[in-house]
Each structure stands twice: as C-alpha cells, then as structure tokens.
C-alpha cells in the first residue's frame, strides 16, 4: 500500500469534510462509489453516506484479501440465515399446531420451536448475523446518527436494530409487552428472521453492486496496463524495470512490443498502433525524429527511442491520473440529489414513526407488532442507495468510455455542460486546418527584391540561392526554431529542404497571438503580422502580398530585420480531410458553428467556406477571440453552452472563456492541463462523438434519477401498509431489503449501458 496523506474532518460549519486521501491513478487506495471525491489509504466506510470504500487503481493483494473476507462473511451469514428461516417457519407451524391442539403440534419438535425455546434458538442464530455480518452496516449507520446527519445506512441500521431489539426483549422478558403486541392467544411475535435476512440481503446487494461497478474502473486499469513493466536499454541490451528509466535513456523496442514510455525515435522506422491512446484505429508511420507515445504497440520495425519522460510523467500515466481525477469531481446535477437526500432521510424517519403510531392506534391486533413491522419495512425500503448512485456512477462510466475513445474529459461538470452545446466556435490553424503549414511563396524587399515559390524550393531553383532570399529564410527560420507555434514548423521544413543551417536565436520573446522577436547573429529580427510591425514604427508595403499567387488563401508572415521591413512569407495550411464531414455532423445535431482566426478575413473566409462554415471572423488576437466567445455566451439562451475548440496553446484565453474548452492535439502538456476536454487523436472526428457521449450520459443520469425517485415514491406507501386492506398482510422487511437492492442494481445496470 502506498502511503497516502489523510485529511481529517474539520469542525467548520456545514457538511463535514470527508476523511480522505488523494490517490493518483495507478496508486493504491479506496474510494466511495457514491462520493468519488472521498478516498482513503485503507478500507473503511464513507463518512458522508456510509458506503464501504472500494479499491481503486490496480487492486492490491490486500484488497483481494478484503474481498475474500467479505465473501466469507456473506457465506457464513447466508448459511445462518437459511437455518434461521427454517427454524422460524417450523416455529410458525408449531405455534399453529399448539393453537389447534393438533396431535403433532404442542408436544413435538414443532411445538418446541413454536415456543420460547424456539425464540432462544432464533436469537442465537440471528445475533452473529446482525453484529458480525452487519457490523459495517450498523457502524456506518450509527455514525451518521451520532453526527446528526443520518445517511442511507442509518435507515437500514435502525430497521435491523429495532427488529432485533424488540425480538430480544420479547425472548428475555416477554411479560413487559402490552396486549397490543400480543397475538390473540397472548404469545409474542419475533422478528429475528427479518433482522437477519435484511443484513444478508444488503450484503448480497453490496457484493453484486461492487462487481457491477468494478467495470467502471476498467478504463484506468486498461491505461495503466498499457505500459510494459520493463524496458531494454541500449547499447547494453540490459532489461531494466520501467521505473528506473530516466529521461535521455536510449531504449530498444522490438517489433510487436509495447513502447515503454514517451520518446523520440533515434534509429529505425516503423508504424505504431496508438488506438488505445488516441482512439484512432489506423496505425501511424513513425521515423527518425518523430515522437512516439508510451503504451503504443510497435509495428514490424525495430526502433531505438530516446526517453523524453519517466514512467509516471508519460502520456499514459497523465491520462490515467486525469481520468481518475475527473471521476472524483462532482457534476452540478449531483447537487440536486444531495439536496434531496439531505431532506429525504429525516423525512423517512418521520414517516416510519408515523407509520408505527397510526398502526398502533387504528390497526388490527396485534396492532403494535404490525406497526413495528411496517415501520421497519419503511426504513429499509426507503434507503436512497439508488438515488446516490444515479449520477456519479453514470459519470464514472462515461468518462472511462471517453478515455477509451481518445476523448479525455477533465470533470463531470464539463460532461454535463457539453451535453447542452448549442454553439461550437473553432479556431482555424491546427483545428480546422491540418496544423502542418508550408511556405508556398516569399517576397523580399529592397533594391534586390525577388520572389520564389514552393516549386522553386522543391526544385532547388537558383533564384533561392540569391542572397536576399536565403538571408530572409535564414533569419526567419532561425528565430522560428525557438517557437512552438504550428506555423514555425513551416520554416523548419523549408530550411531543411533548402539545405540551410539555421543559427541559434537569443533573447527570444513570443508576442502572444501576434508574433515573435529575438536576436540572430547579433541582428534584431521581428516576425509577425502587419499591425505588429507597424506598431513598432516599421514601414511596410501597402500590399505585402503583391506578386504572391493565391495570397487570399494563405497566411502572410512579415519579417523585419534591424528595424527595417525585409520581406514576407505566404504560408498555407490545408483543411483537415474530416473537417467538412464533422461540420455537417454538427449541423445535423442542431449546433451552430463559427470560426475565429488570426489570419486575414479573406483567408479565414476561404477556409470556412471550403468546409461548410457560414460565419467566420479573421484578423483576431487571442483576446479578441476570448471576447467573441464571451459575447456568444452572453447572447446564448439559458442552458445552452458555448464550446470553443482550439489547439490548446495560443487559444488559452478563448478556451477559458467558453463554457467548455476542447483542445486538439495528441496530449500536449498545455492541452491536457488547461482544456475541459482533449481530443487525444488530434483530429476533429472525436468532436461529434464527445458531444454524443455527453448527451447520452445526461440522458442516462436523468433515467437513473427517474428510476430512483419512482421507486421511493411507490415503495414507501406500500411498505407503510397501504395495501393491507386488500391483501390482508403488511410488507415483510425481508422483501423490503430485496426491493432496495434491486432498485440499486437497476440503476447500476442502466449506467453500465454507457460502456456499449
């Protein structure tokens, strides 16, 4: 067991703070299934609802031992309860025989079981069931009562203790009971079998619920299992534990093996199956210099990678941690169930008391015994287990389902808001477009002005060898090499193709959303938009794109060297192949789509029209994008969410301004840490799936709440004896316990449908 720091409850006003410990994904600990934010380093009960804490992460041997202990307790209690039921039934027949003075009644074994001796035998059988088998239930229930915050287990504990206590007193001191508790012949009825069977049925229900809920953590366990336990170091060939691998280590990955951790290929080429990480089914080609993800399956090529992350910082580990944390966070809709539960349990206690009083005053004989039986049934059948499970279980299943499909949802609140998406605002570069821009043309300024195209670059044209053009590309590429912006990759690719070796830039400073500046070989270089250069007092041509073909579909990047305009580049970034289909899918779901871009209005409009987006705005800074998103939120109807989809880097203000921020990219640090939802595949295809999953989840939650409310609304009157005039008997507490377990299982079964 890993050591976990326990946060003790504080005496502050309001709901008590749960005694919890935060356990990261893959660490060992225990969590409440109803309140996932309550975790601990050791087994126990939830201080909020009393539910037994269940193991999380990869279940340790201690958790398996605890599960074996629970099964043993259930087996023993079930055997005792079966004998108890037989004794109680034979006692009933024996008592009936004594009443009728049948030849086999009062003088044989049945008569003995129907008398006081039979009560003592039932006491001996029921007591270990109640206080050994049901100790955890009683302890959790009484803890809530002592804190004056009764929980669902408080109802069960009261029902069991009342039934057992009344029966025990009737066995030990039968003379103290009034006539209203007695049968017509003066004998007393006992409820040992009800107390014992309630405990057994609750234990059975908990075991079934635990097994059903175990599937909700499959996503985390599957992610943790992706990383192999060992890695092969190069050049020694030594096989070492994955935990000992450090950044910079060279690791050999054989064909068909799993990549041990995130890294960069230094030798070999291969294809990688990243489907369990990104949700994309097709393998992707990888070569020297390409990034590979830990947990991906290597194809047919042997490769050597340089580790860029230790095991606990790999993408797999970070995803598992974020999924685990997301499952702990509560959705706003859960507050509804919490508010109802806060009033519901005290209300049930009042109803149970009124049930006993009404039966005691106007019921048939033995009216108090029937009243006690009905009150116990009310306490047991009204246990709001199903209500508590309705929302957190569905959210847990849905977040795990999303992780398996490459959709990382950071919180249950994000899932709830995403279900109400009415407007989706998308960035252009890296979102609608492929994010792999290329330089298609360039123009230099000055007396030796010239131009070249991407065809010239590919053909190695002599025009590119001209000093002004080479100098322009050299200075721009040297500075852009220090940038993480998607457009910077176009300069890197261009200088590699042209055979130009860039220099190391110094004093580099990114100007968010506008450009970048720094020093290259003692010359001050500024790259960015025309407004940026003019804001620095640099004179630019009235039409920098003159002579550049297809300028209306390209992004213009202006360059200034030592305070003078030096030229510009035209960079084009084609739309993603799935973009048009995704936009059409969103339209069929009734979702409006708008595109925002820092490019010119003409370039933004051309790209938007090509993928089917009707509304597009260009020339916007990150702050202006954020303001536009905020305006859309303000104009949206109540309950309609505005979603922003960006690359997770320069779109951080807009991601934060939206109801739900969705980041593109294969698990970049910024995307994982800032966005509400991350599409790990880096493609748009996951966007409609994410919205569909959110909507299906909220439908499931509402169905669960309806099931839970309907069950309690129908069950409580029946347990109180509403049908007694028609059927001639009251609801047995044993049947109430069975019905309570069935209601919880129905909610669990409905939630697990989200896995499919």
PDB file of C-alpha atoms in Angstrom, residues 479-580:
ATOM      1  CA  UNK A 479      14.037  32.717 -34.918  1.00  0.00           C
ATOM      2  CA  UNK A 480      11.016  30.481 -35.553  1.00  0.00           C
ATOM      3  CA  UNK A 481      13.042  27.432 -34.476  1.00  0.00           C
ATOM      4  CA  UNK A 482      12.550  28.657 -30.900  1.00  0.00           C
ATOM      5  CA  UNK A 483       8.750  28.843 -31.286  1.00  0.00           C
ATOM      6  CA  UNK A 484       6.162  26.148 -30.596  1.00  0.00           C
ATOM      7  CA  UNK A 485       3.553  27.747 -32.859  1.00  0.00           C
ATOM      8  CA  UNK A 486       2.301  25.468 -35.672  1.00  0.00           C
ATOM      9  CA  UNK A 487       3.415  27.987 -38.307  1.00  0.00           C
ATOM     10  CA  UNK A 488       7.011  27.679 -37.087  1.00  0.00           C
ATOM     11  CA  UNK A 489       7.180  24.146 -38.456  1.00  0.00           C
ATOM     12  CA  UNK A 490       6.805  25.522 -41.966  1.00  0.00           C
ATOM     13  CA  UNK A 491      10.084  27.437 -41.612  1.00  0.00           C
ATOM     14  CA  UNK A 492      11.855  24.409 -40.152  1.00  0.00           C
ATOM     15  CA  UNK A 493      10.747  22.257 -43.078  1.00  0.00           C
ATOM     16  CA  UNK A 494      11.743  24.938 -45.597  1.00  0.00           C
ATOM     17  CA  UNK A 495      15.335  25.375 -44.381  1.00  0.00           C
ATOM     18  CA  UNK A 496      15.820  21.603 -44.233  1.00  0.00           C
ATOM     19  CA  UNK A 497      14.623  21.309 -47.818  1.00  0.00           C
ATOM     20  CA  UNK A 498      16.811  24.212 -48.924  1.00  0.00           C
ATOM     21  CA  UNK A 499      19.885  22.866 -47.147  1.00  0.00           C
ATOM     22  CA  UNK A 500      20.275  25.961 -44.970  1.00  0.00           C
ATOM     23  CA  UNK A 501      21.622  25.521 -41.430  1.00  0.00           C
ATOM     24  CA  UNK A 502      19.774  27.910 -39.055  1.00  0.00           C
ATOM     25  CA  UNK A 503      21.588  29.689 -36.240  1.00  0.00           C
ATOM     26  CA  UNK A 504      20.684  29.720 -32.553  1.00  0.00           C
ATOM     27  CA  UNK A 505      18.455  32.656 -31.691  1.00  0.00           C
ATOM     28  CA  UNK A 506      18.921  34.623 -28.478  1.00  0.00           C
ATOM     29  CA  UNK A 507      16.644  36.750 -26.293  1.00  0.00           C
ATOM     30  CA  UNK A 508      13.606  35.164 -27.927  1.00  0.00           C
ATOM     31  CA  UNK A 509      10.275  36.583 -26.822  1.00  0.00           C
ATOM     32  CA  UNK A 510       6.866  35.400 -28.031  1.00  0.00           C
ATOM     33  CA  UNK A 511       4.255  38.108 -28.542  1.00  0.00           C
ATOM     34  CA  UNK A 512       1.078  36.155 -27.819  1.00  0.00           C
ATOM     35  CA  UNK A 513      -1.155  35.923 -30.850  1.00  0.00           C
ATOM     36  CA  UNK A 514       0.884  38.431 -32.868  1.00  0.00           C
ATOM     37  CA  UNK A 515       4.431  37.181 -33.484  1.00  0.00           C
ATOM     38  CA  UNK A 516       7.922  36.591 -32.134  1.00  0.00           C
ATOM     39  CA  UNK A 517      11.146  38.561 -31.802  1.00  0.00           C
ATOM     40  CA  UNK A 518      14.771  37.870 -30.888  1.00  0.00           C
ATOM     41  CA  UNK A 519      18.398  38.209 -31.989  1.00  0.00           C
ATOM     42  CA  UNK A 520      20.009  36.108 -34.736  1.00  0.00           C
ATOM     43  CA  UNK A 521      23.757  36.602 -35.216  1.00  0.00           C
ATOM     44  CA  UNK A 522      23.613  39.993 -33.485  1.00  0.00           C
ATOM     45  CA  UNK A 523      20.754  41.191 -35.710  1.00  0.00           C
ATOM     46  CA  UNK A 524      17.327  42.008 -34.231  1.00  0.00           C
ATOM     47  CA  UNK A 525      14.580  40.032 -36.006  1.00  0.00           C
ATOM     48  CA  UNK A 526      10.845  40.608 -35.677  1.00  0.00           C
ATOM     49  CA  UNK A 527       8.284  38.264 -37.270  1.00  0.00           C
ATOM     50  CA  UNK A 528       4.532  38.707 -37.185  1.00  0.00           C
ATOM     51  CA  UNK A 529       1.517  40.436 -38.611  1.00  0.00           C
ATOM     52  CA  UNK A 530       1.481  43.752 -40.396  1.00  0.00           C
ATOM     53  CA  UNK A 531      -0.137  45.542 -37.409  1.00  0.00           C
ATOM     54  CA  UNK A 532       2.661  44.258 -35.175  1.00  0.00           C
ATOM     55  CA  UNK A 533       5.397  45.666 -37.390  1.00  0.00           C
ATOM     56  CA  UNK A 534       3.610  48.987 -37.795  1.00  0.00           C
ATOM     57  CA  UNK A 535       3.107  49.210 -34.013  1.00  0.00           C
ATOM     58  CA  UNK A 536       6.914  49.139 -33.749  1.00  0.00           C
ATOM     59  CA  UNK A 537       7.227  52.011 -36.217  1.00  0.00           C
ATOM     60  CA  UNK A 538       8.316  49.824 -39.130  1.00  0.00           C
ATOM     61  CA  UNK A 539       7.079  50.924 -42.547  1.00  0.00           C
ATOM     62  CA  UNK A 540       5.525  48.120 -44.575  1.00  0.00           C
ATOM     63  CA  UNK A 541       4.300  47.996 -48.200  1.00  0.00           C
ATOM     64  CA  UNK A 542       0.675  48.822 -48.821  1.00  0.00           C
ATOM     65  CA  UNK A 543       0.308  45.368 -50.362  1.00  0.00           C
ATOM     66  CA  UNK A 544       2.960  42.977 -48.997  1.00  0.00           C
ATOM     67  CA  UNK A 545       1.382  40.115 -50.931  1.00  0.00           C
ATOM     68  CA  UNK A 546       1.845  41.736 -54.338  1.00  0.00           C
ATOM     69  CA  UNK A 547       3.192  39.135 -56.715  1.00  0.00           C
ATOM     70  CA  UNK A 548       2.263  36.209 -54.489  1.00  0.00           C
ATOM     71  CA  UNK A 549      -0.165  33.818 -56.071  1.00  0.00           C
ATOM     72  CA  UNK A 550      -3.107  32.553 -54.041  1.00  0.00           C
ATOM     73  CA  UNK A 551      -2.445  35.213 -51.427  1.00  0.00           C
ATOM     74  CA  UNK A 552      -6.115  35.221 -50.472  1.00  0.00           C
ATOM     75  CA  UNK A 553      -5.882  31.633 -49.203  1.00  0.00           C
ATOM     76  CA  UNK A 554      -2.504  31.986 -47.477  1.00  0.00           C
ATOM     77  CA  UNK A 555      -1.362  33.487 -44.205  1.00  0.00           C
ATOM     78  CA  UNK A 556       1.099  36.359 -44.622  1.00  0.00           C
ATOM     79  CA  UNK A 557       4.050  36.464 -42.208  1.00  0.00           C
ATOM     80  CA  UNK A 558       6.050  39.710 -42.348  1.00  0.00           C
ATOM     81  CA  UNK A 559       9.721  39.910 -41.352  1.00  0.00           C
ATOM     82  CA  UNK A 560      11.734  42.902 -40.162  1.00  0.00           C
ATOM     83  CA  UNK A 561      15.494  42.854 -39.596  1.00  0.00           C
ATOM     84  CA  UNK A 562      17.165  45.581 -37.527  1.00  0.00           C
ATOM     85  CA  UNK A 563      14.019  47.679 -37.590  1.00  0.00           C
ATOM     86  CA  UNK A 564      13.504  47.589 -41.376  1.00  0.00           C
ATOM     87  CA  UNK A 565      10.969  45.616 -43.379  1.00  0.00           C
ATOM     88  CA  UNK A 566      12.770  42.681 -45.068  1.00  0.00           C
ATOM     89  CA  UNK A 567      10.009  40.714 -46.781  1.00  0.00           C
ATOM     90  CA  UNK A 568       7.134  38.362 -46.202  1.00  0.00           C
ATOM     91  CA  UNK A 569       6.192  34.701 -46.495  1.00  0.00           C
ATOM     92  CA  UNK A 570       2.920  33.205 -47.654  1.00  0.00           C
ATOM     93  CA  UNK A 571       2.041  30.107 -45.621  1.00  0.00           C
ATOM     94  CA  UNK A 572      -0.825  27.804 -46.494  1.00  0.00           C
ATOM     95  CA  UNK A 573      -2.387  25.176 -44.274  1.00  0.00           C
ATOM     96  CA  UNK A 574      -4.958  22.888 -45.955  1.00  0.00           C
ATOM     97  CA  UNK A 575      -8.143  21.880 -44.106  1.00  0.00           C
ATOM     98  CA  UNK A 576      -8.282  18.567 -42.310  1.00  0.00           C
ATOM     99  CA  UNK A 577      -9.796  15.884 -44.527  1.00  0.00           C
ATOM    100  CA  UNK A 578     -12.538  15.175 -41.961  1.00  0.00           C
ATOM    101  CA  UNK A 579     -13.377  18.845 -41.290  1.00  0.00           C
ATOM    102  CA  UNK A 580     -16.256  19.217 -43.767  1.00  0.00           C
TER     103      UNK A 580
END
